[in-house]
Coordinates of C-alpha atoms in Angstrom, one line a residue:
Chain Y
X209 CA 0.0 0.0 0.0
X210 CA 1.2 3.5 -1.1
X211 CA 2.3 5.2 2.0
X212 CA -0.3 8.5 1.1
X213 CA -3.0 6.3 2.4
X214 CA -2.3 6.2 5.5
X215 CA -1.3 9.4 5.7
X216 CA -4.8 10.9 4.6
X217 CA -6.2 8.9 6.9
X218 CA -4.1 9.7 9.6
X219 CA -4.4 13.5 8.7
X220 CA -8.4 13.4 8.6
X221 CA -9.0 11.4 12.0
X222 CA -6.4 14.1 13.8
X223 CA -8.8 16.9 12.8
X224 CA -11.8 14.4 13.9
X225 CA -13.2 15.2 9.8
X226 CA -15.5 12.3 8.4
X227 CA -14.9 10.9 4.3
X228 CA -18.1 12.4 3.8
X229 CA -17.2 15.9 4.9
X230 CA -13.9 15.5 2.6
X231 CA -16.0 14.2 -0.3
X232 CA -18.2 17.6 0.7
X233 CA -15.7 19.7 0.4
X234 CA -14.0 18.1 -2.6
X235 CA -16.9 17.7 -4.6
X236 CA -16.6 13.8 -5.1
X237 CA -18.5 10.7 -3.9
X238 CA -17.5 9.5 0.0
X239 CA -16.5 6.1 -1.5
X240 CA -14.1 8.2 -3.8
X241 CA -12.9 8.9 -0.7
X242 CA -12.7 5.7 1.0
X243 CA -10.9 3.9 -2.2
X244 CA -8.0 7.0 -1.8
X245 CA -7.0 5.5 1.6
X246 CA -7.9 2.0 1.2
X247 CA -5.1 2.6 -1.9
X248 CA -7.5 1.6 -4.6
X249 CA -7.6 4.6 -6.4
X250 CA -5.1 8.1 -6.5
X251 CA -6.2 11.9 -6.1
X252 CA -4.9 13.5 -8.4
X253 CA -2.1 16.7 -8.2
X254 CA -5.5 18.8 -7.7
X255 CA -6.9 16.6 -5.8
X256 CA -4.0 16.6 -3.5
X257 CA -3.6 20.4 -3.6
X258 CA -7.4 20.7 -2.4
X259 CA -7.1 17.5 0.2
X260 CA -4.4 19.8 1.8
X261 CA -6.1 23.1 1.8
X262 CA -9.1 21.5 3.5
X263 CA -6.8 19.7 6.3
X264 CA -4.4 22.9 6.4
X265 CA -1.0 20.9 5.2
X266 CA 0.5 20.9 2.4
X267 CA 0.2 18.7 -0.9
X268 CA 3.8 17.5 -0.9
X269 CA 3.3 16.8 2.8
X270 CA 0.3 14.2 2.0
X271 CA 2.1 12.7 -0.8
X272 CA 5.4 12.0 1.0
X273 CA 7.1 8.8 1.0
X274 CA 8.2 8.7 4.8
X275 CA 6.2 6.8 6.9
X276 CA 3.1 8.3 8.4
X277 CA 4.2 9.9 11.7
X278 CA 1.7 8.6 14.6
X279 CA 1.2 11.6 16.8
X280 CA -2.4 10.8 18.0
X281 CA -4.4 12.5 21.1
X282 CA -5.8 10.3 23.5
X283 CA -9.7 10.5 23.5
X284 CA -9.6 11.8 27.4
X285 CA -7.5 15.0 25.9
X286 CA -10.2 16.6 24.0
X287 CA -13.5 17.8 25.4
X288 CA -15.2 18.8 22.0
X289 CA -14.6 19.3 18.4
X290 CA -13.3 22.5 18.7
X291 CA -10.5 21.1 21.0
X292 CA -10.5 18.4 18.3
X293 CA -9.8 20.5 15.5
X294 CA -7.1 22.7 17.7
X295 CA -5.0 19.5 18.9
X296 CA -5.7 17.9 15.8
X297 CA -3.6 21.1 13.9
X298 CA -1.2 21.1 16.0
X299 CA -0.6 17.2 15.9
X300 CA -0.7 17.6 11.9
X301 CA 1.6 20.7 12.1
X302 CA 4.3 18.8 14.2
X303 CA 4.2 16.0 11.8
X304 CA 4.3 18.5 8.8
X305 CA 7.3 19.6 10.1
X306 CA 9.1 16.0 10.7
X307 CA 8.8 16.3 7.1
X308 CA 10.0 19.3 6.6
X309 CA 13.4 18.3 8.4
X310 CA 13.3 15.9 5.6
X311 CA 13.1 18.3 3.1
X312 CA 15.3 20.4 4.2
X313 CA 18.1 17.3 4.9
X314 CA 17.5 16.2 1.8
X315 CA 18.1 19.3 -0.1
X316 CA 21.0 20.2 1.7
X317 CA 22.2 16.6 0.8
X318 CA 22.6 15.7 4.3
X319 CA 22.4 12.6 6.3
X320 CA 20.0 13.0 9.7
X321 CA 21.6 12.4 12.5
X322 CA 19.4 11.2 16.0
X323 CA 20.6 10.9 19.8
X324 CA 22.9 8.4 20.6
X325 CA 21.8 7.5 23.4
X326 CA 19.5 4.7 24.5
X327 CA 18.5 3.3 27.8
X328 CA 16.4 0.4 29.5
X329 CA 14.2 1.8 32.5
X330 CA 13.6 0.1 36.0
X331 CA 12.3 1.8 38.8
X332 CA 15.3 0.3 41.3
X333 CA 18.0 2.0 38.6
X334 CA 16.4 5.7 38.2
X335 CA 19.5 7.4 40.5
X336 CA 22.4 5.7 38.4
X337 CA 20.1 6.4 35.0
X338 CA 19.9 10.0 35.7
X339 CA 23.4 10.2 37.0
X340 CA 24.6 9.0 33.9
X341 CA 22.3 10.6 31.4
X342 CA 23.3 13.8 33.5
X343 CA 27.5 13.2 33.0
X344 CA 26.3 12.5 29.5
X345 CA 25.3 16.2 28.7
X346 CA 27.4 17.3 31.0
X347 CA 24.6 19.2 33.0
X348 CA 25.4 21.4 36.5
X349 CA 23.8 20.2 39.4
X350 CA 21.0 22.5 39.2
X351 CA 19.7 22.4 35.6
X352 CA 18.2 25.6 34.0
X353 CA 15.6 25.1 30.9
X354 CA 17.8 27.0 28.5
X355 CA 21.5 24.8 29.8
X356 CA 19.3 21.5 29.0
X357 CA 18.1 22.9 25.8
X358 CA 21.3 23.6 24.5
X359 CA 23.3 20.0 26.0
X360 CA 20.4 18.5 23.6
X361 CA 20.9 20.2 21.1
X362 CA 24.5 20.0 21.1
X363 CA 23.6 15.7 21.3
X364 CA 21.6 16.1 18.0
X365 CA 18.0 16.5 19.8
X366 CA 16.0 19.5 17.6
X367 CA 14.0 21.1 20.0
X368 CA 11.2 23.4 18.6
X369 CA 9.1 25.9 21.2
X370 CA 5.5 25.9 19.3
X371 CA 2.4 27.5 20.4
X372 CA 0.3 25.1 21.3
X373 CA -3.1 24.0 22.4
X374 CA -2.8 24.8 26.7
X375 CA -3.4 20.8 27.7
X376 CA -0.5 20.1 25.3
X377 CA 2.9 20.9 27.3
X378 CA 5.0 18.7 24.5
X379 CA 5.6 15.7 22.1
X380 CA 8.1 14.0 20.8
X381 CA 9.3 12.2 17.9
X382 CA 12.5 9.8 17.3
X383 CA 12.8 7.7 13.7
X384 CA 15.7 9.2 11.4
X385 CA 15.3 12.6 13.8
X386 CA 15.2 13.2 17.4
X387 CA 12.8 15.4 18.0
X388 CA 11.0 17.6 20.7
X389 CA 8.1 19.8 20.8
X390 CA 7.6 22.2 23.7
X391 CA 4.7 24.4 24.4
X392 CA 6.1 27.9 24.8
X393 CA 3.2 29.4 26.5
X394 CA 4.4 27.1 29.8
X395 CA 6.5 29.1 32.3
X396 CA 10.3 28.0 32.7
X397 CA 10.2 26.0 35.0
X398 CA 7.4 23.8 33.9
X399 CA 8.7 24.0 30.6
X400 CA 12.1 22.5 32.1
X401 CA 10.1 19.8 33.3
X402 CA 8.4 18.6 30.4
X403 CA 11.4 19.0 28.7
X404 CA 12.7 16.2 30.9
X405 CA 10.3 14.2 30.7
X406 CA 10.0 14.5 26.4
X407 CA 13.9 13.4 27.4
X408 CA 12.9 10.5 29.3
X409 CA 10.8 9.1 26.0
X410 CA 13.7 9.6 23.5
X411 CA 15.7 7.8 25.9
X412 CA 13.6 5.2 27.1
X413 CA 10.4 4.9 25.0
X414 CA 11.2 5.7 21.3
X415 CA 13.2 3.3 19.8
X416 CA 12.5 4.0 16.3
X417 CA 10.4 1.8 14.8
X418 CA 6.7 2.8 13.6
X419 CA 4.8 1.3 17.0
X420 CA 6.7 3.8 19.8
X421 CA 7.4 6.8 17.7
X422 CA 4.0 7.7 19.3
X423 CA 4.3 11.0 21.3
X424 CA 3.0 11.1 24.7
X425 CA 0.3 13.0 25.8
X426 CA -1.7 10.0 28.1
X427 CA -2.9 10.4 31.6
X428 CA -0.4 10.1 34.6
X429 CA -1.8 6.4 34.8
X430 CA -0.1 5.3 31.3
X431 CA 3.4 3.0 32.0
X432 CA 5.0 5.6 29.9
X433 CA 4.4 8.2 31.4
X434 CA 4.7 7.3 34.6
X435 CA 8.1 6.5 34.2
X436 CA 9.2 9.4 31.9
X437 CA 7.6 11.9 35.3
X438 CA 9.8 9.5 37.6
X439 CA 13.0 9.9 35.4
X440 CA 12.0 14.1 35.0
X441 CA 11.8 14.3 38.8
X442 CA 15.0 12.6 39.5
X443 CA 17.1 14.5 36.7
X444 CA 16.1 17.7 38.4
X445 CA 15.5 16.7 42.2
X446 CA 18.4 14.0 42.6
X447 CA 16.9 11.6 45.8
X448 CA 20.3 12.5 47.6
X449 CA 20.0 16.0 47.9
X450 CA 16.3 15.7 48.5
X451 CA 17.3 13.6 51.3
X452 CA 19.9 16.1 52.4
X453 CA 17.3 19.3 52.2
X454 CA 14.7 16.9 54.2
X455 CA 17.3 15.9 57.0
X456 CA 17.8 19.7 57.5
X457 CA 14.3 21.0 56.9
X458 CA 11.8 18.0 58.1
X459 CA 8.7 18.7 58.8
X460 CA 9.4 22.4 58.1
X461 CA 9.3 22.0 54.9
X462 CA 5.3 21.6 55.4
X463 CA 5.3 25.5 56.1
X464 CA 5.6 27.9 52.8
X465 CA 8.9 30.1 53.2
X466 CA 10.7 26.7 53.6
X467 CA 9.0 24.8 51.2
X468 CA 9.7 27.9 48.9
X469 CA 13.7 27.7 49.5
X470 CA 13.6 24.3 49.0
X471 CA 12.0 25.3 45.4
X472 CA 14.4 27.9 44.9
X473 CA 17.5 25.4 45.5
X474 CA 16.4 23.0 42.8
X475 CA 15.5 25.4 40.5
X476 CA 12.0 24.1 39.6
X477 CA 8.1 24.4 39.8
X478 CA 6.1 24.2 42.8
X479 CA 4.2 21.8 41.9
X480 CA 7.1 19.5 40.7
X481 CA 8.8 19.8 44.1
X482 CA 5.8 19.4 45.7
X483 CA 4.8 15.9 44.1
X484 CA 8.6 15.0 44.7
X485 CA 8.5 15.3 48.5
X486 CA 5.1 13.8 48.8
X487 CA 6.4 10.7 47.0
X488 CA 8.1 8.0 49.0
X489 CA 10.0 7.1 50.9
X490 CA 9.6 10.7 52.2
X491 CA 6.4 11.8 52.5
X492 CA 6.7 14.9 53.9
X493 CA 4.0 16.4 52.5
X494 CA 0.4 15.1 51.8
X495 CA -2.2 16.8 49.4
X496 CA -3.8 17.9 51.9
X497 CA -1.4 20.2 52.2
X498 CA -1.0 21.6 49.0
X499 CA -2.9 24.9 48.9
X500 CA -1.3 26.1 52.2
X501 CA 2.3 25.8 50.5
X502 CA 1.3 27.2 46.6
X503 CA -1.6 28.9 45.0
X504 CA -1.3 27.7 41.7
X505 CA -2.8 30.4 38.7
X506 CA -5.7 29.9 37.1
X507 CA -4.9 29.1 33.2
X508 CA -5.4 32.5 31.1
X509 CA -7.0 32.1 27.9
X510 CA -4.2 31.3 25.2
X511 CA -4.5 32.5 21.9
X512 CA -3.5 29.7 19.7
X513 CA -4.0 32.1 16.4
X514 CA -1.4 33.2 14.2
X515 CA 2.0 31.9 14.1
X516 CA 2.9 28.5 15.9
X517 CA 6.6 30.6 16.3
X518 CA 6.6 33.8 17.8
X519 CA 10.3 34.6 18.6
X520 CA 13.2 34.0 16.1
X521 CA 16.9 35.1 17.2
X522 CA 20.2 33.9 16.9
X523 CA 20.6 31.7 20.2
X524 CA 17.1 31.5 21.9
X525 CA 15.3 30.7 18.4
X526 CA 11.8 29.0 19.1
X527 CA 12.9 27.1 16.2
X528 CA 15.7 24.0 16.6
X529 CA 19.2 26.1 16.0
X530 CA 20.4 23.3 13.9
X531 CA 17.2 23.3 11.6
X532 CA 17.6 27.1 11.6
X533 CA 20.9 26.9 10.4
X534 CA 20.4 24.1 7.7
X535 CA 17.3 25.9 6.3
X536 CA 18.8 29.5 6.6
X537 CA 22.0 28.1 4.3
X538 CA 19.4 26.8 1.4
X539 CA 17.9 30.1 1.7
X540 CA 21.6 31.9 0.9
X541 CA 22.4 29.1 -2.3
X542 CA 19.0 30.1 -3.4
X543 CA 17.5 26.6 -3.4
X544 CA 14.3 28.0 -1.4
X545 CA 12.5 31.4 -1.6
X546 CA 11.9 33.5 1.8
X547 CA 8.6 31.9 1.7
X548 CA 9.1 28.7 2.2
X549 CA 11.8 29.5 5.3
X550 CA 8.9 31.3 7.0
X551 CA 6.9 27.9 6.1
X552 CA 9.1 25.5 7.1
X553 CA 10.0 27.3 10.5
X554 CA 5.7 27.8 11.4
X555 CA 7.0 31.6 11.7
X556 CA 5.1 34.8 10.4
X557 CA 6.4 35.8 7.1
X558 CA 7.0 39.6 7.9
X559 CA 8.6 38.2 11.4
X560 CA 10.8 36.1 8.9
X561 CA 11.4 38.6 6.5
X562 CA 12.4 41.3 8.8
X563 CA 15.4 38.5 10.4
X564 CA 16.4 37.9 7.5
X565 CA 16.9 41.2 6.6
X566 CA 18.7 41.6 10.1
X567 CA 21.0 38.9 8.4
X568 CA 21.6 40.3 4.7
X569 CA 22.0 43.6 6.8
X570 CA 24.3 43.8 9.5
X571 CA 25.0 46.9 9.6
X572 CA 21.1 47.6 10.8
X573 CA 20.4 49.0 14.3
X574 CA 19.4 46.3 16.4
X575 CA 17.3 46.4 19.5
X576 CA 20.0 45.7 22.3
X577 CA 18.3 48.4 24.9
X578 CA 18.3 45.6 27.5
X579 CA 22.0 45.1 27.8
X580 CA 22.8 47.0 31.0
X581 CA 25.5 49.8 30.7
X582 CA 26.5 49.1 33.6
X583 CA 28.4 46.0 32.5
X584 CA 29.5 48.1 29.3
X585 CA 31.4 50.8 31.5
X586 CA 32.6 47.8 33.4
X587 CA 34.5 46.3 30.5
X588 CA 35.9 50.1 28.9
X589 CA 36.5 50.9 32.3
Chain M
X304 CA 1.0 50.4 -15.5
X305 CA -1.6 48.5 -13.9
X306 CA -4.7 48.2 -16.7
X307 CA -7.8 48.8 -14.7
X308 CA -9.0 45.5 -15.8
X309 CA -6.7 43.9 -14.2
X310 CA -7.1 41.4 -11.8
X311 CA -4.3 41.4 -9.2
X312 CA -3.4 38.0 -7.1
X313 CA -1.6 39.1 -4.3
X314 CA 1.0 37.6 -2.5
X315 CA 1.7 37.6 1.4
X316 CA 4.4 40.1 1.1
X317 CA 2.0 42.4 -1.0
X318 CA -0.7 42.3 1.3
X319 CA 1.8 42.6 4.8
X320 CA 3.1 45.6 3.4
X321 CA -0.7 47.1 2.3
X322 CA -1.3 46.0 5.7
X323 CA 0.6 46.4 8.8
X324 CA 3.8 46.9 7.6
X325 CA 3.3 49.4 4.9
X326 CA -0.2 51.3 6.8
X327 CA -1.4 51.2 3.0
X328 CA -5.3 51.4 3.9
X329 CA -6.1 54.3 1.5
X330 CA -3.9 53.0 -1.4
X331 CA -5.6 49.3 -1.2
X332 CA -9.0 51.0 -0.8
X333 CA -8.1 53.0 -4.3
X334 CA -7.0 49.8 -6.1
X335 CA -10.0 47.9 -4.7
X336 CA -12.0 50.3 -6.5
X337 CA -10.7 50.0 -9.8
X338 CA -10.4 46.6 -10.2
X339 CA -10.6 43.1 -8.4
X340 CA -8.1 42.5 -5.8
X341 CA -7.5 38.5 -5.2
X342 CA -5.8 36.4 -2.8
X343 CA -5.8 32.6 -2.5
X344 CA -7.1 30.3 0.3
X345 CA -2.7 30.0 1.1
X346 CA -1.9 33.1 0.8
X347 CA -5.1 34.1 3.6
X348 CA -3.5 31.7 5.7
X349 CA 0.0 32.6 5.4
X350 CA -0.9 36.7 6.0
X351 CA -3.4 35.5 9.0
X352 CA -0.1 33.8 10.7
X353 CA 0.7 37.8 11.5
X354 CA -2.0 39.1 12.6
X355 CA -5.6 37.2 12.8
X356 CA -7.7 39.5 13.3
X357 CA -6.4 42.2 11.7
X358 CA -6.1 40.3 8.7
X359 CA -8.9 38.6 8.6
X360 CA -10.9 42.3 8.5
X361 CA -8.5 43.7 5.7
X362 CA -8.8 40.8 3.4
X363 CA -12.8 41.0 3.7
X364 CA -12.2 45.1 3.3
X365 CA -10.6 45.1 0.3
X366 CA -10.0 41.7 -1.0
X367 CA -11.5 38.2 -2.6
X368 CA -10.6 34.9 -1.1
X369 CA -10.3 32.8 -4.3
X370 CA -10.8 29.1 -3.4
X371 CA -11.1 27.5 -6.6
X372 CA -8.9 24.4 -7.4
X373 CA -5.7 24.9 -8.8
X374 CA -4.5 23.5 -11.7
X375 CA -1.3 24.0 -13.1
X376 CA 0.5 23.8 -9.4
X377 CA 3.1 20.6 -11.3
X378 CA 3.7 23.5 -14.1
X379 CA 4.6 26.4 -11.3
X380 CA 7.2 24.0 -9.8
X381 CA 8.7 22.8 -12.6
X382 CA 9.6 26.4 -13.6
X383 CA 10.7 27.4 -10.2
X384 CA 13.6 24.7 -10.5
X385 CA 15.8 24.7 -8.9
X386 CA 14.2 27.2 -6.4
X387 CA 11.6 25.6 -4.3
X388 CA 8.7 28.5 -3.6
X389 CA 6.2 28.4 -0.6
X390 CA 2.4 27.5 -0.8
X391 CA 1.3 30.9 -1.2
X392 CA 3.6 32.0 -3.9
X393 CA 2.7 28.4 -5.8
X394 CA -1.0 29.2 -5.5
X395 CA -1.1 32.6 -6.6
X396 CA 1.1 32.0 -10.0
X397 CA -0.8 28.6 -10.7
X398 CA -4.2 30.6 -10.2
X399 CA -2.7 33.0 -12.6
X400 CA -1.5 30.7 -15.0
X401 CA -4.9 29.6 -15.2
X402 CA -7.0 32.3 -15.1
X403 CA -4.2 35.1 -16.9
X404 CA -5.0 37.4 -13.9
X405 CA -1.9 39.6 -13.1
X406 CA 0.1 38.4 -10.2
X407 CA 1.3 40.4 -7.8
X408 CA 4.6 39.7 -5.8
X409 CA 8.0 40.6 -4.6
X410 CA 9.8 38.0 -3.9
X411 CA 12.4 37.7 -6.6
X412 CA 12.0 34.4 -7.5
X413 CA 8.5 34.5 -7.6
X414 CA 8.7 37.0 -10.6
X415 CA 11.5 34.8 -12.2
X416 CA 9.0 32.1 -12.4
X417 CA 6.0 34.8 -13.3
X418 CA 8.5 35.7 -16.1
X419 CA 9.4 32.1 -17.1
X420 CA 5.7 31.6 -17.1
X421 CA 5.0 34.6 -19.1
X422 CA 2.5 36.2 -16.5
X423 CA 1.6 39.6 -16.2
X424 CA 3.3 41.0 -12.2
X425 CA 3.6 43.5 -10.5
X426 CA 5.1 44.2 -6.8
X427 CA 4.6 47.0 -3.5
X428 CA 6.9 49.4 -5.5
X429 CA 4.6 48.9 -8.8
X430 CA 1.9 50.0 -7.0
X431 CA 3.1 52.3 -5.2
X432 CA 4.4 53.9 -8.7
X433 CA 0.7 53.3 -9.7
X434 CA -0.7 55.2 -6.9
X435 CA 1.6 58.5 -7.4
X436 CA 0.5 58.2 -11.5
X437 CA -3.2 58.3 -10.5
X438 CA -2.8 61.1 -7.7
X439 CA -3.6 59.0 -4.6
X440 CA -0.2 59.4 -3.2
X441 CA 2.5 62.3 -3.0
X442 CA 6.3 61.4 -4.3
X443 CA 7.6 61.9 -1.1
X444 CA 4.5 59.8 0.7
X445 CA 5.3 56.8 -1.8
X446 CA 8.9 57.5 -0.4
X447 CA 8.0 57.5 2.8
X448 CA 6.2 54.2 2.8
X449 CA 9.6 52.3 1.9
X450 CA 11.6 53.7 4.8
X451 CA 8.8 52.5 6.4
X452 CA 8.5 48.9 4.7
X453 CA 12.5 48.9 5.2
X454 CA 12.1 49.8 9.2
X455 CA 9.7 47.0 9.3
X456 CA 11.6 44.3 8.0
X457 CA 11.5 44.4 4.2
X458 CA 14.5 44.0 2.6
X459 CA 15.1 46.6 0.0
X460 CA 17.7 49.0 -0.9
X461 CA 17.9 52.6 1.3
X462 CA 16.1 55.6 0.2
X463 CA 18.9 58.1 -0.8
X464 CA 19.0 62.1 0.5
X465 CA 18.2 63.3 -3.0
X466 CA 16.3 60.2 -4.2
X467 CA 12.6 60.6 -6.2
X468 CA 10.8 58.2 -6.4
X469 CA 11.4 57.7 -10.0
X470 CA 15.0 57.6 -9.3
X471 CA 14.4 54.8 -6.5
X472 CA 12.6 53.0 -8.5
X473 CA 14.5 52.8 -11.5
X474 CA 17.4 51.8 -8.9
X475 CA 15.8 48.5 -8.5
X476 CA 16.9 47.5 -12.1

């Protein structure tokens, strides 16, 4: 079977869209429809072209010859069809862009490279598994979101920060490419976490093959996911110095300026720390608890309109450096118009435009009004 | 110069710098008038990654969403080889192709391929020129627009001390 059948099949279902609204829209029969993906018949270049303006990919994207990627929500994620259609974009999106990297690899005549590194979990092995995984990238002690992002990316992970639908904090995807999405709507901190755990499934969970290239986005009750919190929690709260802040603090750490130290020292949520310490063996905390230690906000309204990037710079790019760099060189050997760089990154075009110009001209002011002058007459001085 | 019968299909760059970038309400309005001003479903979507709801008002100001299928898309890519184009640009010149409406872009390759394809097309600075001819804008208005388009991100070349707009525009070769 042609590898476009499963791929319009898997593109409809994401958005939650019946044959018959595609045959709708398309002006042909529903069983037109259902001999496309069974493989029996072929849209057309047309056919294609309007197949993707109804699902909001592109043509090339449904006619590709990679394997389908399986991002899928779990039924529990989505409320209604409006939350259908929003996770289903963004699940399409992320795979759009798997192919993309493709693209983009391909025309730069380059071979994809994914991370190295590999591990079988078990519960009784989580201290040495972080410990190593930690050496590995070379981390500090206390990890900060942007240090972790960067060791990745140094280890061939491409990271991308997407707007994305709020119950979505990431995915990720490992076949020829390592791959991690990252809501960038999520403060820091929790973004450091999910960033861990997305870690956790490359290293654990993903092994490349077309039944665990699934990304996770399952209740806390899923095998999976379970373990890729428990591997999160202990690359950012090692058990030893939790034991060491709970020998010092005890049962203090039930009352909110010490529980907020506590936070401060390992450099992560409230909630994260807070799960940590009412896990055993210490137990400090029960739920009970919880709203006397942290208020935790309400959830504003996100906008998910407009761009799924909102913030391109040299080193703190929404989009994966790497990528950035590939794509940015196939823009200069004119093998791809301005367009499709601001297509292929999910950025706005006149957001695109304006750093590329940037690029093209150096010699333009740029907006460096935070950089303290302080530290300027420090260095002249 | 821009027939009055012509239909324009605009690209995203066109209509971001009518829109936001360029503040080009009064110029698009004047065009709108005279003739059909087009964009395809892509294009839409590509301008509404911006700016929603902005864009989403100024297309249904001033513009028509063209949704009909497209079908010489394999003929636009073939000509853009070895340049790959984005969805927008790909729509407009296939829509063009079929329908010998004039496109309107200014990405360079786009009017390589609108020349290799032997369309009509036009860019900001064409209409810009077109707007000055038919007394909607001021020379040193028009002028003013590009520092502004330039300030906002497009790349084009400076606006010199003594420049007209004449003399810029026959700068861009």
């Amino acid at each position: 079977m042609e590898t476009y059948t499963q791929q319009l099949m898997t593109v409809r279902e994401r958005l939650g869209k019946s044959q018959k609204e595609v045959a709708e829209r398309l002006g042909v029969s529903p069983s037109l429809v259902s001999k496309w993906e069974k493989g029996e018949r072929k849209p057309d270049d047309s056919q294609f072209w309007e197949l993707g303006r109804f699902f909001g990919v592109t043509a090339s994207f449904l006619q590709k010859q990679h394997p389908a990627v399986n991002f899928r929500p779990r039924t529990q994620m989505v409320r209604n069809s409006g939350e259908k259609v929003l996770f289903g974009s963004a699940l399409n999106d992320a795979a759009q862009q798997i192919e993309y990297l493709h693209e983009a690899w391909d025309l730069a005549g380059r071979t994809p490279r994914r991370f190295a590194m590999a591990l079988e979990y078990a519960d009784t092995m989580l201290v040495q598994l972080a410990d190593g995984v930690r050496k590995y990238l070379q981390l500090n002690e206390k990890i900060t979101y942007s240090e972790l992002r960067n060791a990745l990316s140094e280890k061939d992970v491409l990271v991308f920060e997407w707007k994305l639908p709020p119950k979505l904090s990431g995915l990720s995807f490992q076949r020829d490419f390592s791959v991690i999405f990252i809501n960038s709507q999520m403060p820091e901190r929790v973004k450091l976490f999910t960033l861990c755990h997305e870690l956790a499934h490359l290293l654990f969970h993903l092994r490349g093959d077309h039944q665990t290239e699934v990304s996770v986005m399952a209740s806390r009750n899923d095998p999976y996911e379970r373990q890729a919190n428990h591997f999160a929690a202990e690359l950012l709260m090692p058990s030893a110095k939790v034991e060491a802040i709970v020998n010092v603090y005890g049962s203090a750490l039930r009352r909110k300026a010490e529980f907020c130290a506590a936070v401060e020292q390992f450099g992560v949520s409230h909630g994260a720390l807070f799960y940590r310490l009412a896990q055993r063996p210490w137990s400090v905390v029960d739920y009970t608890m919880k709203s006397q230690l942290f208020m935790e906000k309400e959830r504003s309204i996100v906008d998910t309109a407009g761009a799924r990037v909102t913030r391109l710079t040299d080193d703190g790019a929404e989009v994966a450096p790497e990528f950035l760099k590939v794509v940015l060189e196939l823009w200069l050997a004119e093998k791809v118009s301005s367009g499709l760089v601001a297509q292929w990154c999910f950025a706005a075009r006149s957001q695109m435009d304006a750093f590329l110009t940037g690029l093209m001209e150096p010699d333009q002011p740029v907006d460096d009004w935070d950089l303290g002058y302080a530290e300027v007459d420090d260095l002249v001085g | 110069m821009i027939a009055p019968s012509n239909t324009l299909v605009c690209d995203a760059t066109v209509v971001l710098n009518l829109g936001h970038r360029g503040g080009l309400e009064d110029l698009t309005a004047a065009l709108a008038q005279d003739r059909k001003l087009v964009v395809t479903t892509e294009v839409a979507r590509e301008v509404s990654m911006d700016d929603p709801s902005f864009y989403d008002a100024f297309l249904a100001r001033h513009f028509t969403i063209e949704a009909r299928p497209l079908l010489r898309v394999a003929d636009v890519e073939k000509a853009a080889l070895p340049m790959r184009l984005d969805s927008g640009e790909i729509s407009v010149l296939s829509l063009c192709l079929q329908t010998r409406w004039a496109a309107c872009i200014d990405e360079s390759a786009g009017r390589r391929v609108a020349r290799a394809l032997e369309l009509e097309c036009f860019g900001t600075f064409g209409l810009l020129w077109h707007g000055i001819d038919q007394g909607w804008m001021t020379n040193q208005a028009a002028l003013d627009v590009i520092r502004r388009l330039r300030s906002r991100g497009l790349f084009c070349p400076k606006v010199l001390p003594d420049d007209t707009f004449a003399r810029y525009f026959a700068r861009l070769g």
